[in-house]
Coordinates of C-alpha atoms and ligand atoms in Angstrom, one line a residue:
M1 CA 108.1 89.8 97.4
A2 CA 104.9 88.7 97.6
W3 CA 103.0 91.5 95.7
T4 CA 99.6 89.8 95.2
Q5 CA 99.0 89.1 99.0
P6 CA 96.2 91.8 100.1
I7 CA 98.1 92.8 103.0
Q8 CA 101.6 93.6 103.7
H9 CA 103.5 94.1 107.0
E10 CA 106.2 96.6 105.8
Q11 CA 107.3 99.2 108.7
W12 CA 105.8 102.7 107.5
Q13 CA 107.9 105.1 107.2
P14 CA 107.6 108.7 106.8
A15 CA 108.5 110.6 103.5
G16 CA 112.0 110.9 102.8
Q17 CA 113.0 108.0 105.3
G18 CA 112.5 105.2 103.4
G19 CA 115.9 104.9 102.1
L20 CA 114.9 105.0 98.3
R21 CA 117.1 107.5 96.6
H22 CA 115.0 110.7 95.0
V23 CA 116.4 112.3 91.6
A24 CA 114.7 115.6 91.1
E25 CA 116.9 117.1 88.0
G26 CA 119.8 114.3 87.0
L27 CA 122.6 111.7 87.6
P28 CA 126.0 113.4 87.5
A29 CA 128.5 111.9 85.1
G30 CA 129.8 108.7 86.9
D31 CA 126.7 108.1 89.1
P32 CA 126.2 104.3 89.5
D33 CA 122.7 104.8 88.8
R34 CA 123.1 106.3 85.5
G35 CA 122.2 103.5 83.0
A36 CA 118.9 102.7 84.7
V37 CA 116.2 100.8 83.3
L38 CA 113.3 103.5 84.0
L39 CA 109.7 102.9 83.9
L40 CA 107.8 105.9 82.4
G41 CA 104.7 107.2 83.8
N42 CA 102.8 108.7 86.8
F43 CA 102.2 105.8 88.8
D44 CA 99.5 106.9 91.1
G45 CA 98.8 103.6 93.2
F46 CA 100.7 100.8 91.9
H47 CA 97.7 98.8 89.7
R48 CA 98.8 95.6 87.9
G49 CA 99.4 97.4 84.8
H50 CA 102.1 99.3 86.7
Q51 CA 103.5 95.9 88.1
A52 CA 103.5 94.4 84.6
L53 CA 105.7 97.1 83.6
L54 CA 107.9 96.5 86.5
D55 CA 108.2 93.0 86.1
A56 CA 109.5 93.3 82.5
A57 CA 112.0 96.0 83.6
G58 CA 113.4 93.4 86.0
I59 CA 114.1 91.0 83.6
I60 CA 116.0 93.7 81.1
A61 CA 117.7 95.0 84.3
G62 CA 119.0 91.6 85.8
E63 CA 121.4 91.4 88.1
D64 CA 123.3 94.5 87.0
L65 CA 121.6 97.6 86.0
P66 CA 119.9 100.1 88.4
L67 CA 115.8 100.0 88.4
A68 CA 113.8 103.2 88.9
V69 CA 110.5 104.9 88.1
M70 CA 109.7 108.4 86.9
S71 CA 107.2 110.0 88.7
C72 CA 106.2 113.8 88.8
E73 CA 104.9 115.8 91.7
P74 CA 102.9 117.2 91.8
H75 CA 100.8 114.7 90.2
P76 CA 100.5 116.0 86.0
R77 CA 96.3 116.2 86.8
S78 CA 96.4 118.8 89.9
F79 CA 98.9 121.0 87.4
F80 CA 96.7 120.9 84.7
C81 CA 93.4 121.7 87.4
V82 CA 91.5 118.6 85.5
A83 CA 90.3 117.5 89.0
D84 CA 88.0 119.2 91.0
S85 CA 87.8 117.1 93.8
P86 CA 90.8 115.2 95.6
F87 CA 91.7 112.0 93.1
R88 CA 95.2 110.6 94.4
L89 CA 95.6 107.1 95.5
T90 CA 98.9 107.9 97.1
T91 CA 100.0 110.5 98.9
P92 CA 104.0 111.7 98.0
A93 CA 104.7 109.3 101.4
T94 CA 103.2 106.3 100.6
K95 CA 104.0 106.2 96.9
A96 CA 107.6 106.6 98.0
H97 CA 107.2 104.0 100.5
R98 CA 105.6 101.4 98.0
F99 CA 108.7 102.3 95.5
G100 CA 111.1 101.3 98.3
V101 CA 109.5 98.3 99.1
L102 CA 109.4 97.5 95.1
G103 CA 113.1 97.4 95.6
L104 CA 113.9 100.3 93.1
D105 CA 117.1 102.2 92.7
Y106 CA 115.9 105.5 92.4
V107 CA 112.6 107.6 92.2
F108 CA 113.2 110.2 89.4
S109 CA 110.5 113.1 90.7
P110 CA 110.9 115.9 88.5
T111 CA 108.7 119.1 89.4
F112 CA 105.9 119.0 87.0
D113 CA 105.7 122.7 86.3
A114 CA 105.3 124.8 83.4
A115 CA 108.8 124.6 82.0
F116 CA 108.9 120.8 82.4
A117 CA 105.3 120.4 80.7
S118 CA 106.7 122.2 77.8
L119 CA 109.2 120.3 76.8
T120 CA 108.9 118.6 73.2
P121 CA 109.0 115.1 73.1
A122 CA 112.7 115.1 71.4
E123 CA 113.7 117.1 74.3
F124 CA 112.7 115.3 77.1
A125 CA 114.1 112.2 75.4
H126 CA 117.4 113.5 75.2
D127 CA 117.7 116.6 77.5
I128 CA 116.0 114.4 80.6
L129 CA 116.5 110.9 79.4
K130 CA 119.4 110.3 77.9
R131 CA 121.5 113.6 79.5
G132 CA 120.2 114.2 82.7
L133 CA 120.0 110.6 83.9
G134 CA 121.7 108.4 81.4
V135 CA 119.1 105.5 80.9
S136 CA 120.1 102.3 79.0
H137 CA 116.1 101.6 78.4
V138 CA 113.0 102.9 79.2
V139 CA 109.4 100.9 79.7
T140 CA 106.3 101.9 78.9
G141 CA 102.7 100.7 78.6
D142 CA 101.0 101.2 75.0
D143 CA 99.3 104.4 75.7
F144 CA 102.0 106.3 77.4
R145 CA 101.9 110.0 76.0
F146 CA 104.9 112.8 77.0
G147 CA 106.3 115.9 75.7
R148 CA 104.0 119.2 75.2
S149 CA 100.3 118.7 74.4
R150 CA 101.0 114.9 74.6
A151 CA 102.8 115.0 71.3
G152 CA 105.0 112.3 71.9
D153 CA 103.6 108.5 72.0
V154 CA 105.1 105.0 72.2
G155 CA 106.4 105.3 68.6
L156 CA 108.3 108.0 68.6
L157 CA 110.3 107.1 71.8
V158 CA 111.3 104.2 69.8
Q159 CA 112.7 106.4 67.2
L160 CA 113.9 108.9 69.9
G161 CA 115.5 105.8 71.6
R162 CA 116.9 104.3 68.7
S163 CA 118.8 107.9 67.8
L164 CA 120.0 108.8 70.9
G165 CA 120.9 105.3 72.1
F166 CA 118.5 103.5 74.6
G167 CA 115.9 100.5 74.7
V168 CA 112.4 101.0 74.7
T169 CA 110.1 98.4 75.7
R170 CA 106.4 98.5 75.4
V171 CA 104.2 96.3 77.7
P172 CA 100.9 95.0 76.3
E173 CA 97.6 96.2 78.0
V174 CA 96.7 94.5 81.7
S175 CA 93.4 94.0 82.2
A176 CA 91.4 93.2 85.5
N177 CA 87.7 91.5 85.1
A178 CA 88.1 92.8 81.5
R179 CA 88.7 96.5 82.2
R180 CA 91.8 97.8 81.4
C181 CA 93.6 98.5 84.7
S182 CA 94.1 102.1 85.2
S183 CA 94.7 104.8 88.2
S184 CA 91.4 106.3 87.0
Q185 CA 89.2 103.1 87.1
V186 CA 90.6 102.3 90.5
R187 CA 90.0 105.7 91.7
A188 CA 86.2 105.2 90.1
F189 CA 86.1 102.2 92.2
L190 CA 86.8 103.5 95.2
R191 CA 84.5 106.8 95.0
A192 CA 81.7 104.1 94.1
G193 CA 82.9 102.0 97.4
D194 CA 84.2 99.2 95.9
I195 CA 86.7 98.5 97.7
Q196 CA 87.0 94.8 96.1
A197 CA 87.1 95.7 92.8
A198 CA 89.6 98.3 93.3
N199 CA 91.9 96.2 95.3
A200 CA 91.7 93.6 92.6
M201 CA 93.1 96.3 90.4
L202 CA 95.3 96.8 92.4
G203 CA 96.6 94.1 93.2
S204 CA 96.5 94.3 96.9
A205 CA 94.6 96.3 99.4
W206 CA 94.3 100.3 98.6
T207 CA 96.7 101.6 101.4
A208 CA 96.0 105.4 102.5
E209 CA 97.9 107.8 104.8
T210 CA 95.8 109.1 107.7
V211 CA 97.1 112.0 109.1
A212 CA 95.6 114.0 112.9
S213 CA 93.3 116.8 112.0
R214 CA 91.8 118.9 114.6
G215 CA 92.4 116.4 117.2
Q216 CA 90.8 113.5 114.9
L217 CA 91.9 110.8 112.4
A218 CA 91.2 111.7 108.9
L219 CA 92.2 110.5 105.1
A220 CA 95.2 112.8 103.8
S221 CA 93.0 115.3 102.4
M222 CA 94.5 115.1 98.7
L223 CA 93.4 111.4 98.6
C224 CA 90.5 110.1 96.5
R225 CA 87.7 109.4 99.0
P226 CA 85.5 106.3 99.2
P227 CA 81.7 107.4 100.2
A228 CA 80.8 107.4 104.1
G229 CA 80.4 104.3 105.8
L230 CA 81.7 101.6 107.6
Y231 CA 84.6 99.9 106.5
L232 CA 86.5 96.7 107.4
C233 CA 90.2 97.9 107.5
W234 CA 93.9 96.9 108.3
I235 CA 95.9 98.8 110.3
D236 CA 99.1 98.3 112.1
K237 CA 98.6 94.8 113.0
G238 CA 95.0 93.8 113.0
T239 CA 91.4 94.3 111.2
R240 CA 89.4 96.9 112.3
H241 CA 85.9 98.3 111.6
L242 CA 86.2 101.9 111.2
H243 CA 83.6 104.8 109.9
L244 CA 84.5 106.9 107.3
G245 CA 82.6 110.5 107.3
A246 CA 81.9 112.6 104.6
D247 CA 84.4 114.6 105.9
G248 CA 87.4 112.1 105.6
V249 CA 87.1 111.7 109.4
I250 CA 87.8 108.5 110.6
T251 CA 86.8 107.3 113.9
P252 CA 86.3 103.5 115.3
E253 CA 83.2 101.5 115.7
R254 CA 84.4 100.5 119.3
G255 CA 87.7 101.0 121.1
T256 CA 90.2 103.6 121.1
A257 CA 91.6 105.6 117.7
P258 CA 94.0 104.8 115.5
V259 CA 97.2 106.9 115.3
P260 CA 98.3 108.3 112.3
G261 CA 100.0 106.0 109.3
L262 CA 99.0 103.2 106.8
L263 CA 95.2 102.3 106.4
R264 CA 94.3 99.5 104.2
F265 CA 91.0 99.4 102.8
L266 CA 89.6 95.8 102.7
D267 CA 86.0 96.0 102.1
R268 CA 82.9 98.1 102.6
L269 CA 80.7 96.8 105.1
A270 CA 77.9 99.2 105.2
Ligands
FMN1 C1 107.9 116.2 79.4 C2 106.5 115.8 79.6 C3 105.7 116.8 79.0 C4 104.1 116.8 79.0 N1 103.6 117.8 78.9 C5 102.1 117.4 78.7 C6 101.2 118.9 78.6 O1 101.6 119.8 78.1 N2 100.3 118.4 78.4 C7 99.5 117.2 78.9 O2 98.3 117.4 78.8 N3 100.2 116.2 79.5 C8 101.5 116.3 79.2 N4 102.6 115.4 79.7 C9 101.6 114.0 80.0 C10 101.6 114.3 81.2 O3 102.4 113.7 82.2 C11 100.2 112.8 81.9 O4 100.4 111.8 81.3 C12 99.0 113.8 81.1 O5 99.0 114.7 81.4 C13 97.8 112.6 81.2 O6 97.8 112.1 82.1 P1 96.7 110.9 82.6 O7 97.3 109.8 82.0 O8 96.8 110.8 84.3 O9 95.2 111.2 82.1 C14 103.5 115.7 79.7 C15 104.9 114.4 79.7 C16 106.0 114.8 79.8 C17 106.8 113.6 80.5
ATP2 N1 96.5 98.5 82.3 C1 98.0 98.4 81.7 N2 98.9 97.8 81.1 C2 99.9 98.0 80.6 N3 100.4 99.2 80.6 C3 99.8 100.3 81.8 C4 98.6 99.7 82.2 N4 98.0 100.9 82.9 C5 99.0 102.1 82.5 N5 100.3 101.2 82.1 C6 101.5 102.0 81.6 O1 101.8 102.1 83.0 C7 102.6 103.4 82.8 C8 102.2 104.8 83.9 O2 100.9 104.9 83.8 P1 100.2 106.1 84.3 O3 100.7 106.6 85.5 O4 99.4 107.1 83.7 O5 99.0 104.8 85.0 P2 97.2 104.7 84.4 O6 97.0 103.9 85.2 O7 97.2 105.1 82.9 O8 96.8 106.5 85.1 P3 95.4 107.2 85.1 O9 94.5 106.6 84.4 O10 95.5 108.2 86.2 O11 95.7 107.8 83.2 C9 102.4 104.1 81.4 O12 103.8 103.3 80.7 C10 101.2 103.2 81.1 O13 101.4 103.6 79.5

């Protein structure tokens, strides 16, 4: 699929209807999705660093092995309450939609709660990756941390994989314009209104979910919010000039208000 195209015309489907399999706890013995190559991380907004992990995983999986991604809900940042304002790049629905478009076989989406957060690195590797999902291989970046208090790093994961019988691939850092690609940096660009820089790091236009709110159209409340202003957006089948208010309400410069769905931010005009 042409990931680098700025606008993708795939059909929007609400959460749970995209055909992507959601695995919350584990896969039963004999399940065809056991033995997958699994990307490890949060993957909020699928940026170019994440794409590099997917490319590496695709090569390992080839034609034979299932390809999957781990992405917890809620986002660990929400669980640990480290965010004082909406920060997410994707709603659960747009995230699932993106994973479906990328051709993954399933998303492992455990509930990130106190019990999950307190798993030790060894418990995560043994109970979740090996026994629960039966992975054959996992793929991470160089800074992946896991387990209680972020105690596990990629070196430990390699050791655990060796003793438990799954492979580990560490993908080198991917940068854009001399900055490490990261969801945090994309959020910072969006909050500064630098849509082009955010999109360069994402590798495609930031795709936000819009919802009906008190008779108006608004950005989904969990989403990171660019500053109030006029934006060039792609919606449905064409570009529109849309005002974004400080409260997240979206109004068209002219014409009828768009209906709730996907809004792709292309540039900030004013
Ligand atoms: C099983 C498991 C347990 C985790 N436990 C913690 C934890 O106790 N504290 C923590 O800060 N991160 C923990 N993490 C890491 C978080 O998923 C997340 O990567 C981390 O909070 C940093 O998020 P950030 O990379 O978005 O800053 C755990 C991850 C896994 C897979
Ligand atoms: N620029 C990058 N290059 C290579 N791997 C990356 C890069 N960014 C993230 N990864 C890897 O992708 C996986 C998912 O990472 P994660 O969801 O934490 O993304 P992130 O962009 O680092 O997010 P945040 O900025 O919120 O911490 C992890 O294994 C991580 O190491």
